[in-house]
PDB file of C-alpha atoms in Angstrom:
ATOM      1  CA  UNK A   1       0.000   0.000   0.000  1.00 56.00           C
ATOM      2  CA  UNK A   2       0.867   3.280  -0.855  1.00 52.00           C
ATOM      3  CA  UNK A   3       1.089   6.088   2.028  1.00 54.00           C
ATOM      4  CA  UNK A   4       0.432   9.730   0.990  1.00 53.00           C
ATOM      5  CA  UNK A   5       2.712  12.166   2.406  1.00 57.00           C
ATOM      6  CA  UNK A   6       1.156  15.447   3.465  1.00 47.00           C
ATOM      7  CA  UNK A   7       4.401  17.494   3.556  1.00 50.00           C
ATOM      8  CA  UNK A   8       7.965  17.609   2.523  1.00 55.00           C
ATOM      9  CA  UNK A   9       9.408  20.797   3.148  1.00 57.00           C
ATOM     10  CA  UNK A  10      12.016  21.838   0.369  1.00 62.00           C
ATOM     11  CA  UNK A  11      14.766  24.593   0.936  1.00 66.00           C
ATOM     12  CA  UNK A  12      16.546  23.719   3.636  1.00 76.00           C
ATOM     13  CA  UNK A  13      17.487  20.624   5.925  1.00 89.00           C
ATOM     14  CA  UNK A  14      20.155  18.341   7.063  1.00 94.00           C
ATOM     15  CA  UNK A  15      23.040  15.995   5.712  1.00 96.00           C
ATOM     16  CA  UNK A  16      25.497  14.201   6.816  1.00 97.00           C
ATOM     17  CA  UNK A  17      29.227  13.348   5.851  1.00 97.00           C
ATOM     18  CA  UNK A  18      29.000  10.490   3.820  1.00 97.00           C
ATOM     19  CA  UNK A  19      33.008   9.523   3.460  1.00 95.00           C
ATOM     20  CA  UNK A  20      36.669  11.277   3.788  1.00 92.00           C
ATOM     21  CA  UNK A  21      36.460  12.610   0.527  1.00 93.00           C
ATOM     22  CA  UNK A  22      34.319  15.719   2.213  1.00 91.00           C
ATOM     23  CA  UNK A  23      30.775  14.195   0.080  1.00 97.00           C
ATOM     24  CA  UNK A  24      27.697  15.079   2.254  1.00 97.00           C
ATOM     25  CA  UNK A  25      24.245  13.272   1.450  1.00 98.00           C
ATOM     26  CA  UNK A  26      20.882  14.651   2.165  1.00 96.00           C
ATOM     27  CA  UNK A  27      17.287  14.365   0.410  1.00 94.00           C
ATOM     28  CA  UNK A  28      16.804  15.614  -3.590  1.00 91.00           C
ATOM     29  CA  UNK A  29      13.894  17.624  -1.936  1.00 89.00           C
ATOM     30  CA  UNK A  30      16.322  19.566  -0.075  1.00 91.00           C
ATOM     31  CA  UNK A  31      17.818  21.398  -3.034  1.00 91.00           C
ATOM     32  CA  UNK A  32      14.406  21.318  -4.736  1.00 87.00           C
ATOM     33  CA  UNK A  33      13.368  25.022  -5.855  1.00 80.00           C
ATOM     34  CA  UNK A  34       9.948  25.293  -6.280  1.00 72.00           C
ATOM     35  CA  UNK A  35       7.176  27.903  -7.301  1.00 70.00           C
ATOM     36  CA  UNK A  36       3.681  27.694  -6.210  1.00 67.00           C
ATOM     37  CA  UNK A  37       4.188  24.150  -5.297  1.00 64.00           C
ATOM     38  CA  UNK A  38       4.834  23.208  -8.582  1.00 67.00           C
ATOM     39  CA  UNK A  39       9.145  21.787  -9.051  1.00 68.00           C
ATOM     40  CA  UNK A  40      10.733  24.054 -11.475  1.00 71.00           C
ATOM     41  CA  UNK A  41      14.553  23.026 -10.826  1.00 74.00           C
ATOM     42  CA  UNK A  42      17.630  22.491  -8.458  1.00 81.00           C
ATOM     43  CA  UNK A  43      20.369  24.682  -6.846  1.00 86.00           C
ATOM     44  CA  UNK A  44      23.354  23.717  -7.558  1.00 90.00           C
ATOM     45  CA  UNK A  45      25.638  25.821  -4.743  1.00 93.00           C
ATOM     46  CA  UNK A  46      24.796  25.894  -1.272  1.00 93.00           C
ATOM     47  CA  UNK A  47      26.138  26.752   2.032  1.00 92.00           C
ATOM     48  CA  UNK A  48      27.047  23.798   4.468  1.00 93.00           C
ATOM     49  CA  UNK A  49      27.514  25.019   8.352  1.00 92.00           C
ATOM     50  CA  UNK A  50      29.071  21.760  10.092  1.00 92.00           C
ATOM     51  CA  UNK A  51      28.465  21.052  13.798  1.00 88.00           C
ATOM     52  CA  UNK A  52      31.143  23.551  14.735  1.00 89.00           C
ATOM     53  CA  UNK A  53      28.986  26.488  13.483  1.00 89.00           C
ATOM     54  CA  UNK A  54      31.149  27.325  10.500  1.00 93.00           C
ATOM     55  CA  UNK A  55      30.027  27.403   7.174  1.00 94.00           C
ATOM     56  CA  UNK A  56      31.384  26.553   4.208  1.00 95.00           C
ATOM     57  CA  UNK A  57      30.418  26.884   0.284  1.00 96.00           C
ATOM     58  CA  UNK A  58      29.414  23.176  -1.637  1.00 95.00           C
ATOM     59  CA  UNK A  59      28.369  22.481  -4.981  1.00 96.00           C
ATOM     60  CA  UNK A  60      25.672  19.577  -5.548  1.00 96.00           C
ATOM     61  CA  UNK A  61      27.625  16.979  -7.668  1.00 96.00           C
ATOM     62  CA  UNK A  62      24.954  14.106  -7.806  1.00 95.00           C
ATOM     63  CA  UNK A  63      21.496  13.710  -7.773  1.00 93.00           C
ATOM     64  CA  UNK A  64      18.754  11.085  -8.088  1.00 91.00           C
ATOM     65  CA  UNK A  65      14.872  12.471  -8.603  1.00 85.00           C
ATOM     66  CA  UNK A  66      13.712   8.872  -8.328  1.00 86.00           C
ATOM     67  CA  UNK A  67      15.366   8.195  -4.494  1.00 90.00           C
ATOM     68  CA  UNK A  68      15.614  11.671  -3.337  1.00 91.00           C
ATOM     69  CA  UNK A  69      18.548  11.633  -2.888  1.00 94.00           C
ATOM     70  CA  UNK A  70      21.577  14.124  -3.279  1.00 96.00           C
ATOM     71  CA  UNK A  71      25.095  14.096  -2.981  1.00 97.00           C
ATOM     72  CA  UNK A  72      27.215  17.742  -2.484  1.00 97.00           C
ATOM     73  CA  UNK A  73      30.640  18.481  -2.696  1.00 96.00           C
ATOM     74  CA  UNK A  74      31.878  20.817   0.949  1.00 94.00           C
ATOM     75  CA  UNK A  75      34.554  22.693   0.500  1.00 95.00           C
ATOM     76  CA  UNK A  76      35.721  22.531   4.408  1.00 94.00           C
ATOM     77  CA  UNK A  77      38.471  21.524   5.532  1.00 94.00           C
ATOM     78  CA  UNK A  78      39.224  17.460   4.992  1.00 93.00           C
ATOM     79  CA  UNK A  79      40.007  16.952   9.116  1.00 93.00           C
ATOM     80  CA  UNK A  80      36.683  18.801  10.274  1.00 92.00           C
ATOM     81  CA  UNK A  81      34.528  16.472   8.749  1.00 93.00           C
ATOM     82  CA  UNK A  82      34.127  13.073   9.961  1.00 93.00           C
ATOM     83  CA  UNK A  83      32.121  10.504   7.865  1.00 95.00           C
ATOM     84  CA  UNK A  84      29.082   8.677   9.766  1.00 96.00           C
ATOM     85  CA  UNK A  85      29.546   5.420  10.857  1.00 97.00           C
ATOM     86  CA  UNK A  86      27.595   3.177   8.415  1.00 96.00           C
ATOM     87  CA  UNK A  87      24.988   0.483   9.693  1.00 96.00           C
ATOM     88  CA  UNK A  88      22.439  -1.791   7.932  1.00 94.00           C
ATOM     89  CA  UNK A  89      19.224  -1.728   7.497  1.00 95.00           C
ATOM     90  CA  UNK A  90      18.585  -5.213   6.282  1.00 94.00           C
ATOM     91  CA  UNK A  91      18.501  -6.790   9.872  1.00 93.00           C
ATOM     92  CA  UNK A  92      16.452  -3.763  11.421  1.00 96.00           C
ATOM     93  CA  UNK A  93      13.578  -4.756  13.864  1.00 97.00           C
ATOM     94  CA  UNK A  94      10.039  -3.104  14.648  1.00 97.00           C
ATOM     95  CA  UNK A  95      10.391  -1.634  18.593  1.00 97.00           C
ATOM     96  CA  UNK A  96      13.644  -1.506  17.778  1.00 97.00           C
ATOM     97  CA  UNK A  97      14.914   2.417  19.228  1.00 97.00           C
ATOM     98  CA  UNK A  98      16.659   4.732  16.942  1.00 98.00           C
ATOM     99  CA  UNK A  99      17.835   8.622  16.929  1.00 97.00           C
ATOM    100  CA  UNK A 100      16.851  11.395  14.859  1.00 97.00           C
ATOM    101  CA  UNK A 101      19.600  14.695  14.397  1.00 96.00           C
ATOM    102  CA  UNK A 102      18.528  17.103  12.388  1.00 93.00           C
ATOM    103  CA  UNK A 103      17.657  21.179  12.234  1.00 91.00           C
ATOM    104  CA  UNK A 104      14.020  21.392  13.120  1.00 90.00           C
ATOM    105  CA  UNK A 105      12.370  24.435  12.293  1.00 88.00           C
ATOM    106  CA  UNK A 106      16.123  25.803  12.039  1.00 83.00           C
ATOM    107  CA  UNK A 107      17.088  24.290  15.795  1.00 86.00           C
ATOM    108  CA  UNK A 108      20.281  23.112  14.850  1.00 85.00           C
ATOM    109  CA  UNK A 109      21.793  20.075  15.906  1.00 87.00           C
ATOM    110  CA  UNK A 110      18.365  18.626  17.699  1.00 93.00           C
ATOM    111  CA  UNK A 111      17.499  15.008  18.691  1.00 95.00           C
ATOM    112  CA  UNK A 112      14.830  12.854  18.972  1.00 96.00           C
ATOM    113  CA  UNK A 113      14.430   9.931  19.662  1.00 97.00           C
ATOM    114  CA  UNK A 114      11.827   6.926  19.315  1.00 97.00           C
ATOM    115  CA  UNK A 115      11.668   3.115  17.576  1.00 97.00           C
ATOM    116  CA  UNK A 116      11.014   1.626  14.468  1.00 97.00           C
ATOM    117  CA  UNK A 117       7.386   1.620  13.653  1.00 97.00           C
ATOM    118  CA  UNK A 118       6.917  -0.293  10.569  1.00 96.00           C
ATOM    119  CA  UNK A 119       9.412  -1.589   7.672  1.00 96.00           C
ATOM    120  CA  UNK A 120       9.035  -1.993   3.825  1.00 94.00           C
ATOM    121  CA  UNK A 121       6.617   0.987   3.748  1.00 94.00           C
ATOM    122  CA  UNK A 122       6.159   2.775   0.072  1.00 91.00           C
ATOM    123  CA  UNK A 123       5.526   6.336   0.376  1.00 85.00           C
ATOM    124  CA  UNK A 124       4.929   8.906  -2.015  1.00 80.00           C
ATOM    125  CA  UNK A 125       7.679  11.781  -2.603  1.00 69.00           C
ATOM    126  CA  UNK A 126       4.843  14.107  -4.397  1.00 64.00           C
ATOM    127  CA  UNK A 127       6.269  14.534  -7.637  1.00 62.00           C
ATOM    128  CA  UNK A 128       5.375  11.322  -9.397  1.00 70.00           C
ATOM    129  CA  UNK A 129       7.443   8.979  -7.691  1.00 74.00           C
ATOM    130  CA  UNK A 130       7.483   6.793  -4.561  1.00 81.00           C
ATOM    131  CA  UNK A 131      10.485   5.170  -2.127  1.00 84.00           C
ATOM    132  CA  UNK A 132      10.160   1.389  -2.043  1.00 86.00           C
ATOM    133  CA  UNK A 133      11.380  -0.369   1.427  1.00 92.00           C
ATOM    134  CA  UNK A 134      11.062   3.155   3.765  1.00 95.00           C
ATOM    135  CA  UNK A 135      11.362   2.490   7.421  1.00 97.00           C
ATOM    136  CA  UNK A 136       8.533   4.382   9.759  1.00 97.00           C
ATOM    137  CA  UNK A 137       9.445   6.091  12.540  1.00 97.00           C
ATOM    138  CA  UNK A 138       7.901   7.522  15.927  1.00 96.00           C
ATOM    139  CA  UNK A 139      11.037   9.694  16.490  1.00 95.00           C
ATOM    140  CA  UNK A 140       9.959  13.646  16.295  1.00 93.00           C
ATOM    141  CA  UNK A 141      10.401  14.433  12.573  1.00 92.00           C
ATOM    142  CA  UNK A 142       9.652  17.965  11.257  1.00 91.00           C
ATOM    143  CA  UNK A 143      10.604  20.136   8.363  1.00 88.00           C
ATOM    144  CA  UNK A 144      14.481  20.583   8.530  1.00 90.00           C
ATOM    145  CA  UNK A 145      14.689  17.418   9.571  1.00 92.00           C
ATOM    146  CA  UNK A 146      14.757  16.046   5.854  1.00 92.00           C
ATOM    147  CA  UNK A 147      18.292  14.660   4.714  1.00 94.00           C
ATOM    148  CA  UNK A 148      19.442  13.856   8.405  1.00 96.00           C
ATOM    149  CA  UNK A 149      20.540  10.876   9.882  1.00 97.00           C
ATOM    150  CA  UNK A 150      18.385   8.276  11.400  1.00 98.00           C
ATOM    151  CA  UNK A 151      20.720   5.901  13.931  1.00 98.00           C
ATOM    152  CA  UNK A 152      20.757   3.108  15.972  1.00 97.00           C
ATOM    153  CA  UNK A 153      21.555   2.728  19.585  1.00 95.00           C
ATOM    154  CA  UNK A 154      25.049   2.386  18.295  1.00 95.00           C
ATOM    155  CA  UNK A 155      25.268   5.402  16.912  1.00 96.00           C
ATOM    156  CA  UNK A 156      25.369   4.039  13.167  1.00 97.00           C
ATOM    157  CA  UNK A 157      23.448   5.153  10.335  1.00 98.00           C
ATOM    158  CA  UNK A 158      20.318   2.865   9.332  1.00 98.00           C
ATOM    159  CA  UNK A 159      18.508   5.606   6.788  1.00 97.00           C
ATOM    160  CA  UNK A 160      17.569   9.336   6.249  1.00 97.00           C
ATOM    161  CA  UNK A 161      14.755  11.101   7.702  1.00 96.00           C
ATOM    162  CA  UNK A 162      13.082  12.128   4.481  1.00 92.00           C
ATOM    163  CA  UNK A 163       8.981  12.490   4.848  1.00 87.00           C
ATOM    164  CA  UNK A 164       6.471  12.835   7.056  1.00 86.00           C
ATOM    165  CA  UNK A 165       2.813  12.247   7.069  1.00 86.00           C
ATOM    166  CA  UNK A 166       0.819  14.857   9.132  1.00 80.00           C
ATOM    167  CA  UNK A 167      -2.092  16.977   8.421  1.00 76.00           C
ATOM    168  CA  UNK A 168      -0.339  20.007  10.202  1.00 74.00           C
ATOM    169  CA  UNK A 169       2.892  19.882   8.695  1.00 74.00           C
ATOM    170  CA  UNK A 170       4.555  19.147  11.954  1.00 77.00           C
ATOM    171  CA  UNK A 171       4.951  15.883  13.534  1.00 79.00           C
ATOM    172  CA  UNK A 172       2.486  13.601  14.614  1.00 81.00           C
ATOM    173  CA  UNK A 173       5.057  10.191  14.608  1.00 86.00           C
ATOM    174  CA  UNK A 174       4.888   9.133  11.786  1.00 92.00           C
ATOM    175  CA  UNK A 175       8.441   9.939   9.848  1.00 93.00           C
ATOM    176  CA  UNK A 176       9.924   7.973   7.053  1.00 95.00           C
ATOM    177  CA  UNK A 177      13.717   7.475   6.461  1.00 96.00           C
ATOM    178  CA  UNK A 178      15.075   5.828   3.231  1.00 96.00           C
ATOM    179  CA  UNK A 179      17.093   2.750   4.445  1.00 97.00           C
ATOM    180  CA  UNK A 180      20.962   2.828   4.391  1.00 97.00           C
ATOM    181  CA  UNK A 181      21.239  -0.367   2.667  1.00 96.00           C
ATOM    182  CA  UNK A 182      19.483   1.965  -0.694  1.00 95.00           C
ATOM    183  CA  UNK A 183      21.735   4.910  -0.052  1.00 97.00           C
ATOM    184  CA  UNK A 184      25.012   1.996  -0.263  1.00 97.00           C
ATOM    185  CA  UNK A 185      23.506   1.072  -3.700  1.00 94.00           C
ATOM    186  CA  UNK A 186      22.834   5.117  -5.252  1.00 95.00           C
ATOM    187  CA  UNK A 187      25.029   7.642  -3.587  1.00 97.00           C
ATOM    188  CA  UNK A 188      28.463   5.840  -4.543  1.00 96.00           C
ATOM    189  CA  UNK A 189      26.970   5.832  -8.019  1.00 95.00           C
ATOM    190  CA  UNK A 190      25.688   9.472  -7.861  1.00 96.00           C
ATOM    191  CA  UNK A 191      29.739  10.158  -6.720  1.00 96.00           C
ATOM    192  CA  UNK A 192      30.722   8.532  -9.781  1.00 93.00           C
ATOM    193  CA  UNK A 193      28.255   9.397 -13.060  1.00 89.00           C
ATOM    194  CA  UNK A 194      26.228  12.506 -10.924  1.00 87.00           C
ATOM    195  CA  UNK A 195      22.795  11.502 -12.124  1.00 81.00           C
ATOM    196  CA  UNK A 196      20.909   8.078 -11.712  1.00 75.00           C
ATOM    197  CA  UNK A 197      17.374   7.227 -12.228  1.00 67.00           C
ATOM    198  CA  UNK A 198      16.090   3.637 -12.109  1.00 62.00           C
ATOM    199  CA  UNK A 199      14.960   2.104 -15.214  1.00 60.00           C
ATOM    200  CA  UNK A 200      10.995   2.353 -16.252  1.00 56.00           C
ATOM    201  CA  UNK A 201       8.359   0.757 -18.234  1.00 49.00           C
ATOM    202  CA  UNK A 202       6.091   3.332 -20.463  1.00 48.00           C
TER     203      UNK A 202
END
């Protein structure tokens, strides 16, 4: 079954380091510019403020409509960024607890923190395409939180917070996250050709 997702805020939002090589990850949406609702294009330069409060210029190298998923180049200094510890999310659980980071409403650097609600959900990204295998999530996620790291007690990454479904906008526990196992299979390929869409019929 299909979910429809009320809201996924565009703009702005969260990433993490994906390697050593300085290549942060974070959602498609997130670089999405838009007019009346209606997708008319991408950025392509942003700013990047890492967890010491300095910001940085980075240029979006790779992207993927299909996944939401994008991949930017910072250009910060190689030693201040640390790449995420990766997990899996093949072996993930239901009940099983798990931490949010992201900028919520602009509150950098905020966590939440709740279990694994459901597996193998598809979800709607609102432009024509939908996220196979998206984990649910009762941990607090809210626009700015799109692009950020969901974790495991172990700190490791198991997918990123990318939709939620709420007839406010806001949270009402039931976020979505793209599993990490997907962003093992697309972002090294977005590194290496920039673009990649999944083959379709019609």
């Amino acid at each position: 079954r299909t979910l429809g997702i009320a809201k996924i805020p565009t703009g702005t939002g969260t990433g993490f380091v994906w390697d050593d090589w300085g290549h942060i990850v974070t959602n498609h949406h997130v670089i999405t510019v838009e007019d009346k609702g209606l997708r008319i294009g991408e950025v392509q330069e942003v700013e990047v403020t890492l967890a010491d409060g300095k910001t940085y210029k980075g240029r979006v190298i790779g992207v993927s409509f299909a996944y939401d998923i994008a991949v930017i180049q910072a250009f910060a200094p190689l030693k201040d960024m640390k790449a995420i510890p990766i997990g899996r999310s093949r072996d993930l659980l239901v009940g099983q607890s798990v931490l949010a980071i992201g900028n919520p409403f602009g509150l950098d650097h905020s966590l939440t923190k709740g279990v694994i609600s459901a597996l193998s959900r598809k979800i709607d990204t609102g432009y024509n395409s939908s996220i196979l295998n998206a984990i649910q999530t009762d941990a607090a996620v809210n626009p700015g939180n799109s692009g950020g790291p969901l974790l495991d007690s172990g700190g490791r990454l198991v997918g990123m917070n990318t939709a939620i479904a709420s007839t406010s906008g806001s949270s009402a526990g039931v976020g979505f996250a793209i599993p990490v196992d997907t962003l093992n299979e697309v972002v090294p390929k977005l590194i290496a050709r920039g673009r990649l869409e999944p083959p379709r019929m019609g």
